[in-house]
Amino acid sequence: MNLVFLGPAGSGKGTQAKRLEADYRITQISTGDLLRNAVREGTELGKQAEPLMREGRLVPDDLVIGLIEERLARGDIENGILFDGFPRTLPQAEALDAALTRLGLKMDKVISLEVPEEILVDRVTGRRSCPVCGSVYHVRTRPPKVEGRCDLDGTELIQRSDDTAEKLEKRLEVFRTEIPKVKEYYRKKGLLAEVDGTGNPDEVYERIRQAVES
Ligand code: AMP
């Protein structure tokens, strides 16, 4: 089964993608992760992407599409793929279809997690992360046992540099312009399922599972 997972920052996409990956034994491919790796490794692509990512702007389509084609060619996709954070533009969606067709594969479902913007702002600006183990907390809804310290390793929690209200606004602006076109593309193909992303993570996951199975 091949799925696309659409959702803005703070929609819970990352958390839910991990659960889908485990339950359905499919491989998660996240362009955000692939790009962050390229930046860490200091590749040519990483150098081009880094300033754009810092600003919450999109990396050009040809670079991202190239990255996805490279990842698909590496394999480990036999049980299915969960595309996370890709496609984010219409040309990316079209390129993905072409790449899957070349591999004799097809898209089965596109899940769009729907969360009102005021909830996104609260989730993202209240988010605190452990820079060592990656655990994620929220100052109000999921506080650590000791204020400002990771429950698992006691490290001082940080606010990610792109989790501020200002950076989030930029990320949402990009999302608002591009994603409706991507959704329309998949709606016309009868693949789009819009899922309510509000409520606790278990409730949201159950809705996603039902959408995937329907
Ligand atoms: P994410 O972790 O998915 O929020 O991605 C982090 C950043 O990587 C984004 O803000 C963009 O700058 C860049 N990025 C990730 N995926 C894409 C994509 N499909 N197209 C363009 N830029 C992307």
PDB file of C-alpha atoms and ligand atoms in Angstrom:
ATOM      1  CA  MET A   1       0.000   0.000   0.000  1.00  0.00           C
ATOM      2  CA  ASN A   2       1.342   3.407  -1.004  1.00  0.00           C
ATOM      3  CA  LEU A   3       0.129   6.461   0.888  1.00  0.00           C
ATOM      4  CA  VAL A   4       0.686  10.204   0.929  1.00  0.00           C
ATOM      5  CA  PHE A   5       0.313  12.026   4.218  1.00  0.00           C
ATOM      6  CA  LEU A   6      -0.495  15.743   3.954  1.00  0.00           C
ATOM      7  CA  GLY A   7      -0.649  18.111   6.910  1.00  0.00           C
ATOM      8  CA  PRO A   8       0.863  21.387   8.104  1.00  0.00           C
ATOM      9  CA  ALA A   9       3.392  21.801  10.910  1.00  0.00           C
ATOM     10  CA  GLY A  10       1.720  20.881  14.186  1.00  0.00           C
ATOM     11  CA  SER A  11      -0.938  18.668  12.562  1.00  0.00           C
ATOM     12  CA  GLY A  12       0.484  15.584  14.292  1.00  0.00           C
ATOM     13  CA  LYS A  13       1.649  14.156  10.967  1.00  0.00           C
ATOM     14  CA  GLY A  14       5.028  12.975  12.263  1.00  0.00           C
ATOM     15  CA  THR A  15       3.556  11.153  15.279  1.00  0.00           C
ATOM     16  CA  GLN A  16       0.802   9.501  13.257  1.00  0.00           C
ATOM     17  CA  ALA A  17       3.160   8.558  10.421  1.00  0.00           C
ATOM     18  CA  LYS A  18       5.315   6.582  12.890  1.00  0.00           C
ATOM     19  CA  ARG A  19       2.262   4.587  14.015  1.00  0.00           C
ATOM     20  CA  LEU A  20       1.132   3.852  10.449  1.00  0.00           C
ATOM     21  CA  GLU A  21       4.645   2.770   9.547  1.00  0.00           C
ATOM     22  CA  ALA A  22       4.742   0.306  12.442  1.00  0.00           C
ATOM     23  CA  ASP A  23       1.196  -1.075  11.977  1.00  0.00           C
ATOM     24  CA  TYR A  24       1.302  -1.498   8.216  1.00  0.00           C
ATOM     25  CA  ARG A  25       5.056  -2.230   7.972  1.00  0.00           C
ATOM     26  CA  ILE A  26       5.439   0.361   5.254  1.00  0.00           C
ATOM     27  CA  THR A  27       8.486   2.559   4.709  1.00  0.00           C
ATOM     28  CA  GLN A  28       8.191   6.218   5.646  1.00  0.00           C
ATOM     29  CA  ILE A  29       9.916   8.558   3.210  1.00  0.00           C
ATOM     30  CA  SER A  30      10.116  12.102   4.540  1.00  0.00           C
ATOM     31  CA  THR A  31      11.604  14.796   2.320  1.00  0.00           C
ATOM     32  CA  GLY A  32      12.170  16.925   5.443  1.00  0.00           C
ATOM     33  CA  ASP A  33      14.374  14.129   6.892  1.00  0.00           C
ATOM     34  CA  LEU A  34      16.169  13.524   3.574  1.00  0.00           C
ATOM     35  CA  LEU A  35      16.891  17.254   3.271  1.00  0.00           C
ATOM     36  CA  ARG A  36      18.072  17.556   6.887  1.00  0.00           C
ATOM     37  CA  ASN A  37      20.456  14.632   6.248  1.00  0.00           C
ATOM     38  CA  ALA A  38      21.794  16.379   3.140  1.00  0.00           C
ATOM     39  CA  VAL A  39      22.363  19.550   5.182  1.00  0.00           C
ATOM     40  CA  ARG A  40      24.137  17.593   7.953  1.00  0.00           C
ATOM     41  CA  GLU A  41      26.351  15.802   5.442  1.00  0.00           C
ATOM     42  CA  GLY A  42      27.162  19.111   3.744  1.00  0.00           C
ATOM     43  CA  THR A  43      26.307  17.865   0.220  1.00  0.00           C
ATOM     44  CA  GLU A  44      25.846  20.350  -2.636  1.00  0.00           C
ATOM     45  CA  LEU A  45      22.077  19.904  -2.376  1.00  0.00           C
ATOM     46  CA  GLY A  46      22.249  20.414   1.376  1.00  0.00           C
ATOM     47  CA  LYS A  47      24.076  23.698   0.896  1.00  0.00           C
ATOM     48  CA  GLN A  48      21.370  24.944  -1.485  1.00  0.00           C
ATOM     49  CA  ALA A  49      18.521  23.768   0.729  1.00  0.00           C
ATOM     50  CA  GLU A  50      19.762  24.999   4.112  1.00  0.00           C
ATOM     51  CA  PRO A  51      18.974  28.746   3.858  1.00  0.00           C
ATOM     52  CA  LEU A  52      15.526  28.024   2.392  1.00  0.00           C
ATOM     53  CA  MET A  53      14.680  25.537   5.119  1.00  0.00           C
ATOM     54  CA  ARG A  54      15.818  27.962   7.801  1.00  0.00           C
ATOM     55  CA  GLU A  55      13.306  30.479   6.458  1.00  0.00           C
ATOM     56  CA  GLY A  56      10.469  27.948   6.185  1.00  0.00           C
ATOM     57  CA  ARG A  57      10.448  28.319   2.383  1.00  0.00           C
ATOM     58  CA  LEU A  58      10.134  25.495  -0.145  1.00  0.00           C
ATOM     59  CA  VAL A  59      13.214  23.886  -1.675  1.00  0.00           C
ATOM     60  CA  PRO A  60      12.929  23.968  -5.520  1.00  0.00           C
ATOM     61  CA  ASP A  61      10.890  21.151  -7.088  1.00  0.00           C
ATOM     62  CA  ASP A  62      13.700  19.720  -9.237  1.00  0.00           C
ATOM     63  CA  LEU A  63      15.952  19.212  -6.192  1.00  0.00           C
ATOM     64  CA  VAL A  64      13.235  17.559  -4.110  1.00  0.00           C
ATOM     65  CA  ILE A  65      12.029  15.388  -6.990  1.00  0.00           C
ATOM     66  CA  GLY A  66      15.610  14.271  -7.652  1.00  0.00           C
ATOM     67  CA  LEU A  67      15.980  13.359  -3.998  1.00  0.00           C
ATOM     68  CA  ILE A  68      12.779  11.265  -4.066  1.00  0.00           C
ATOM     69  CA  GLU A  69      13.779   9.470  -7.275  1.00  0.00           C
ATOM     70  CA  GLU A  70      17.144   8.636  -5.719  1.00  0.00           C
ATOM     71  CA  ARG A  71      15.451   7.328  -2.559  1.00  0.00           C
ATOM     72  CA  LEU A  72      12.989   5.170  -4.551  1.00  0.00           C
ATOM     73  CA  ALA A  73      15.865   3.694  -6.551  1.00  0.00           C
ATOM     74  CA  ARG A  74      17.540   2.575  -3.290  1.00  0.00           C
ATOM     75  CA  GLY A  75      14.687   0.089  -2.643  1.00  0.00           C
ATOM     76  CA  ASP A  76      13.249  -1.149   0.680  1.00  0.00           C
ATOM     77  CA  ILE A  77       9.815  -0.110  -0.603  1.00  0.00           C
ATOM     78  CA  GLU A  78       8.369  -3.555  -1.392  1.00  0.00           C
ATOM     79  CA  ASN A  79       5.798  -3.471   1.440  1.00  0.00           C
ATOM     80  CA  GLY A  80       4.604   0.002   0.538  1.00  0.00           C
ATOM     81  CA  ILE A  81       5.583   3.610   1.088  1.00  0.00           C
ATOM     82  CA  LEU A  82       4.312   6.414   3.274  1.00  0.00           C
ATOM     83  CA  PHE A  83       5.272   9.746   1.717  1.00  0.00           C
ATOM     84  CA  ASP A  84       5.546  12.348   4.470  1.00  0.00           C
ATOM     85  CA  GLY A  85       5.961  16.017   3.561  1.00  0.00           C
ATOM     86  CA  PHE A  86       5.928  15.194  -0.152  1.00  0.00           C
ATOM     87  CA  PRO A  87       4.409  16.172  -2.559  1.00  0.00           C
ATOM     88  CA  ARG A  88       4.039  19.795  -1.470  1.00  0.00           C
ATOM     89  CA  THR A  89       3.412  21.296  -4.934  1.00  0.00           C
ATOM     90  CA  LEU A  90       1.478  20.238  -8.034  1.00  0.00           C
ATOM     91  CA  PRO A  91       4.631  19.548 -10.132  1.00  0.00           C
ATOM     92  CA  GLN A  92       5.882  17.328  -7.301  1.00  0.00           C
ATOM     93  CA  ALA A  93       2.586  15.381  -7.304  1.00  0.00           C
ATOM     94  CA  GLU A  94       2.816  14.866 -11.073  1.00  0.00           C
ATOM     95  CA  ALA A  95       6.471  13.822 -10.844  1.00  0.00           C
ATOM     96  CA  LEU A  96       5.607  11.343  -8.106  1.00  0.00           C
ATOM     97  CA  ASP A  97       2.965   9.705 -10.293  1.00  0.00           C
ATOM     98  CA  ALA A  98       5.460   9.418 -13.139  1.00  0.00           C
ATOM     99  CA  ALA A  99       8.124   7.920 -10.842  1.00  0.00           C
ATOM    100  CA  LEU A 100       5.686   5.365  -9.395  1.00  0.00           C
ATOM    101  CA  THR A 101       4.459   4.390 -12.869  1.00  0.00           C
ATOM    102  CA  ARG A 102       8.053   3.773 -13.975  1.00  0.00           C
ATOM    103  CA  LEU A 103       8.422   1.396 -11.025  1.00  0.00           C
ATOM    104  CA  GLY A 104       5.112  -0.343 -11.822  1.00  0.00           C
ATOM    105  CA  LEU A 105       3.538   1.084  -8.640  1.00  0.00           C
ATOM    106  CA  LYS A 106       0.502   3.268  -7.930  1.00  0.00           C
ATOM    107  CA  MET A 107      -0.783   5.562  -5.199  1.00  0.00           C
ATOM    108  CA  ASP A 108      -3.532   4.027  -3.077  1.00  0.00           C
ATOM    109  CA  LYS A 109      -4.669   6.826  -0.789  1.00  0.00           C
ATOM    110  CA  VAL A 110      -3.876  10.397   0.198  1.00  0.00           C
ATOM    111  CA  ILE A 111      -4.628  11.328   3.789  1.00  0.00           C
ATOM    112  CA  SER A 112      -4.936  15.023   4.608  1.00  0.00           C
ATOM    113  CA  LEU A 113      -4.870  15.821   8.334  1.00  0.00           C
ATOM    114  CA  GLU A 114      -7.164  18.791   8.952  1.00  0.00           C
ATOM    115  CA  VAL A 115      -6.438  20.977  11.985  1.00  0.00           C
ATOM    116  CA  PRO A 116      -7.650  24.598  12.493  1.00  0.00           C
ATOM    117  CA  GLU A 117      -4.812  27.125  12.438  1.00  0.00           C
ATOM    118  CA  GLU A 118      -5.345  28.404  15.995  1.00  0.00           C
ATOM    119  CA  ILE A 119      -4.729  24.862  17.273  1.00  0.00           C
ATOM    120  CA  LEU A 120      -1.591  24.549  15.122  1.00  0.00           C
ATOM    121  CA  VAL A 121      -0.198  27.771  16.579  1.00  0.00           C
ATOM    122  CA  ASP A 122      -0.812  26.563  20.126  1.00  0.00           C
ATOM    123  CA  ARG A 123       0.685  23.105  19.459  1.00  0.00           C
ATOM    124  CA  VAL A 124       3.794  24.399  17.705  1.00  0.00           C
ATOM    125  CA  THR A 125       4.644  27.398  19.882  1.00  0.00           C
ATOM    126  CA  GLY A 126       4.100  25.330  23.058  1.00  0.00           C
ATOM    127  CA  ARG A 127       6.252  22.482  21.755  1.00  0.00           C
ATOM    128  CA  ARG A 128       9.525  21.796  23.565  1.00  0.00           C
ATOM    129  CA  SER A 129      11.998  19.198  22.349  1.00  0.00           C
ATOM    130  CA  CYS A 130      14.868  17.254  23.829  1.00  0.00           C
ATOM    131  CA  PRO A 131      17.949  18.019  21.711  1.00  0.00           C
ATOM    132  CA  VAL A 132      19.518  14.692  22.736  1.00  0.00           C
ATOM    133  CA  CYS A 133      16.789  12.010  22.380  1.00  0.00           C
ATOM    134  CA  GLY A 134      14.207  13.888  20.287  1.00  0.00           C
ATOM    135  CA  SER A 135      11.334  13.455  22.794  1.00  0.00           C
ATOM    136  CA  VAL A 136       8.632  16.051  22.311  1.00  0.00           C
ATOM    137  CA  TYR A 137       6.630  17.811  25.044  1.00  0.00           C
ATOM    138  CA  HIS A 138       4.102  20.631  25.253  1.00  0.00           C
ATOM    139  CA  VAL A 139       4.286  23.249  28.013  1.00  0.00           C
ATOM    140  CA  ARG A 140       0.594  22.836  28.863  1.00  0.00           C
ATOM    141  CA  THR A 141      -0.836  19.634  27.382  1.00  0.00           C
ATOM    142  CA  ARG A 142       2.203  17.367  27.832  1.00  0.00           C
ATOM    143  CA  PRO A 143       4.577  18.954  30.338  1.00  0.00           C
ATOM    144  CA  PRO A 144       7.694  17.068  31.487  1.00  0.00           C
ATOM    145  CA  LYS A 145       7.734  15.787  35.096  1.00  0.00           C
ATOM    146  CA  VAL A 146      10.407  18.336  36.023  1.00  0.00           C
ATOM    147  CA  GLU A 147       9.904  21.711  34.366  1.00  0.00           C
ATOM    148  CA  GLY A 148      12.234  22.300  31.410  1.00  0.00           C
ATOM    149  CA  ARG A 149      13.909  18.854  31.687  1.00  0.00           C
ATOM    150  CA  CYS A 150      13.500  15.738  29.530  1.00  0.00           C
ATOM    151  CA  ASP A 151      11.771  12.870  31.397  1.00  0.00           C
ATOM    152  CA  LEU A 152      14.045  10.315  29.760  1.00  0.00           C
ATOM    153  CA  ASP A 153      17.518  11.799  30.143  1.00  0.00           C
ATOM    154  CA  GLY A 154      17.166  15.018  32.146  1.00  0.00           C
ATOM    155  CA  THR A 155      18.527  17.179  29.315  1.00  0.00           C
ATOM    156  CA  GLU A 156      17.390  20.815  29.223  1.00  0.00           C
ATOM    157  CA  LEU A 157      14.504  21.108  26.726  1.00  0.00           C
ATOM    158  CA  ILE A 158      14.712  23.560  23.842  1.00  0.00           C
ATOM    159  CA  GLN A 159      12.286  25.330  21.535  1.00  0.00           C
ATOM    160  CA  ARG A 160      13.227  24.462  17.932  1.00  0.00           C
ATOM    161  CA  SER A 161      14.281  27.553  15.964  1.00  0.00           C
ATOM    162  CA  ASP A 162      11.405  27.073  13.476  1.00  0.00           C
ATOM    163  CA  ASP A 163       8.781  26.525  16.203  1.00  0.00           C
ATOM    164  CA  THR A 164       8.303  30.241  16.882  1.00  0.00           C
ATOM    165  CA  ALA A 165       5.051  32.038  15.954  1.00  0.00           C
ATOM    166  CA  GLU A 166       6.888  34.062  13.300  1.00  0.00           C
ATOM    167  CA  LYS A 167       8.515  31.083  11.532  1.00  0.00           C
ATOM    168  CA  LEU A 168       5.315  29.066  11.793  1.00  0.00           C
ATOM    169  CA  GLU A 169       3.378  31.828  10.032  1.00  0.00           C
ATOM    170  CA  LYS A 170       5.802  31.585   7.113  1.00  0.00           C
ATOM    171  CA  ARG A 171       5.472  27.795   6.971  1.00  0.00           C
ATOM    172  CA  LEU A 172       1.660  28.053   7.046  1.00  0.00           C
ATOM    173  CA  GLU A 173       1.632  30.680   4.317  1.00  0.00           C
ATOM    174  CA  VAL A 174       3.497  28.337   1.976  1.00  0.00           C
ATOM    175  CA  PHE A 175       1.161  25.505   2.938  1.00  0.00           C
ATOM    176  CA  ARG A 176      -1.963  27.598   2.274  1.00  0.00           C
ATOM    177  CA  THR A 177      -0.917  28.475  -1.277  1.00  0.00           C
ATOM    178  CA  GLU A 178       0.419  25.131  -2.501  1.00  0.00           C
ATOM    179  CA  ILE A 179      -1.464  22.364  -0.725  1.00  0.00           C
ATOM    180  CA  PRO A 180      -4.988  23.160  -2.052  1.00  0.00           C
ATOM    181  CA  LYS A 181      -3.680  22.451  -5.571  1.00  0.00           C
ATOM    182  CA  VAL A 182      -2.171  19.153  -4.444  1.00  0.00           C
ATOM    183  CA  LYS A 183      -5.418  18.196  -2.699  1.00  0.00           C
ATOM    184  CA  GLU A 184      -7.469  19.060  -5.787  1.00  0.00           C
ATOM    185  CA  TYR A 185      -5.172  16.909  -7.935  1.00  0.00           C
ATOM    186  CA  TYR A 186      -5.757  13.868  -5.714  1.00  0.00           C
ATOM    187  CA  ARG A 187      -9.460  14.655  -5.169  1.00  0.00           C
ATOM    188  CA  LYS A 188     -10.014  14.449  -8.927  1.00  0.00           C
ATOM    189  CA  LYS A 189      -8.348  11.034  -8.922  1.00  0.00           C
ATOM    190  CA  GLY A 190     -10.673   9.904  -6.104  1.00  0.00           C
ATOM    191  CA  LEU A 191      -7.740   9.298  -3.748  1.00  0.00           C
ATOM    192  CA  LEU A 192      -8.156  12.104  -1.211  1.00  0.00           C
ATOM    193  CA  ALA A 193      -9.404  11.436   2.336  1.00  0.00           C
ATOM    194  CA  GLU A 194      -9.679  14.447   4.659  1.00  0.00           C
ATOM    195  CA  VAL A 195      -9.317  13.381   8.279  1.00  0.00           C
ATOM    196  CA  ASP A 196     -10.121  15.453  11.372  1.00  0.00           C
ATOM    197  CA  GLY A 197      -6.782  15.891  13.175  1.00  0.00           C
ATOM    198  CA  THR A 198      -8.182  17.398  16.387  1.00  0.00           C
ATOM    199  CA  GLY A 199      -8.529  15.487  19.650  1.00  0.00           C
ATOM    200  CA  ASN A 200      -6.158  13.062  21.321  1.00  0.00           C
ATOM    201  CA  PRO A 201      -3.609  11.113  19.247  1.00  0.00           C
ATOM    202  CA  ASP A 202      -5.424   7.760  19.701  1.00  0.00           C
ATOM    203  CA  GLU A 203      -8.713   9.163  18.368  1.00  0.00           C
ATOM    204  CA  VAL A 204      -6.941  10.742  15.404  1.00  0.00           C
ATOM    205  CA  TYR A 205      -5.107   7.516  14.627  1.00  0.00           C
ATOM    206  CA  GLU A 206      -8.379   5.551  14.636  1.00  0.00           C
ATOM    207  CA  ARG A 207      -9.850   7.995  12.082  1.00  0.00           C
ATOM    208  CA  ILE A 208      -6.746   7.665   9.918  1.00  0.00           C
ATOM    209  CA  ARG A 209      -6.894   3.864  10.079  1.00  0.00           C
ATOM    210  CA  GLN A 210     -10.536   3.891   9.007  1.00  0.00           C
ATOM    211  CA  ALA A 211      -9.730   6.210   6.103  1.00  0.00           C
ATOM    212  CA  VAL A 212      -6.850   3.985   4.998  1.00  0.00           C
ATOM    213  CA  GLU A 213      -9.001   0.844   5.130  1.00  0.00           C
ATOM    214  CA  SER A 214     -12.060   2.344   3.436  1.00  0.00           C
TER     215      SER A 214
HETATM  216  P1  AMP B   1       9.320  19.223   7.188  1.00  0.00           P
HETATM  217  O1  AMP B   1      10.195  18.476   8.141  1.00  0.00           O
HETATM  218  O2  AMP B   1       8.492  18.327   6.309  1.00  0.00           O
HETATM  219  O3  AMP B   1       8.506  20.307   7.853  1.00  0.00           O
HETATM  220  O4  AMP B   1      10.323  19.996   6.171  1.00  0.00           O
HETATM  221  C1  AMP B   1      11.249  20.938   6.633  1.00  0.00           C
HETATM  222  C2  AMP B   1      11.612  21.892   5.510  1.00  0.00           C
HETATM  223  O5  AMP B   1      12.216  21.170   4.411  1.00  0.00           O
HETATM  224  C3  AMP B   1      10.457  22.641   4.864  1.00  0.00           C
HETATM  225  O6  AMP B   1      10.099  23.803   5.588  1.00  0.00           O
HETATM  226  C4  AMP B   1      11.016  22.965   3.486  1.00  0.00           C
HETATM  227  O7  AMP B   1      11.935  24.038   3.555  1.00  0.00           O
HETATM  228  C5  AMP B   1      11.804  21.706   3.164  1.00  0.00           C
HETATM  229  N1  AMP B   1      10.975  20.690   2.464  1.00  0.00           N
HETATM  230  C6  AMP B   1      10.574  19.486   2.975  1.00  0.00           C
HETATM  231  N2  AMP B   1       9.835  18.797   2.083  1.00  0.00           N
HETATM  232  C7  AMP B   1       9.748  19.594   0.974  1.00  0.00           C
HETATM  233  C8  AMP B   1       9.102  19.458  -0.290  1.00  0.00           C
HETATM  234  N3  AMP B   1       8.378  18.370  -0.593  1.00  0.00           N
HETATM  235  N4  AMP B   1       9.242  20.480  -1.187  1.00  0.00           N
HETATM  236  C9  AMP B   1       9.960  21.585  -0.890  1.00  0.00           C
HETATM  237  N5  AMP B   1      10.585  21.788   0.285  1.00  0.00           N
HETATM  238  C10 AMP B   1      10.486  20.795   1.219  1.00  0.00           C
END
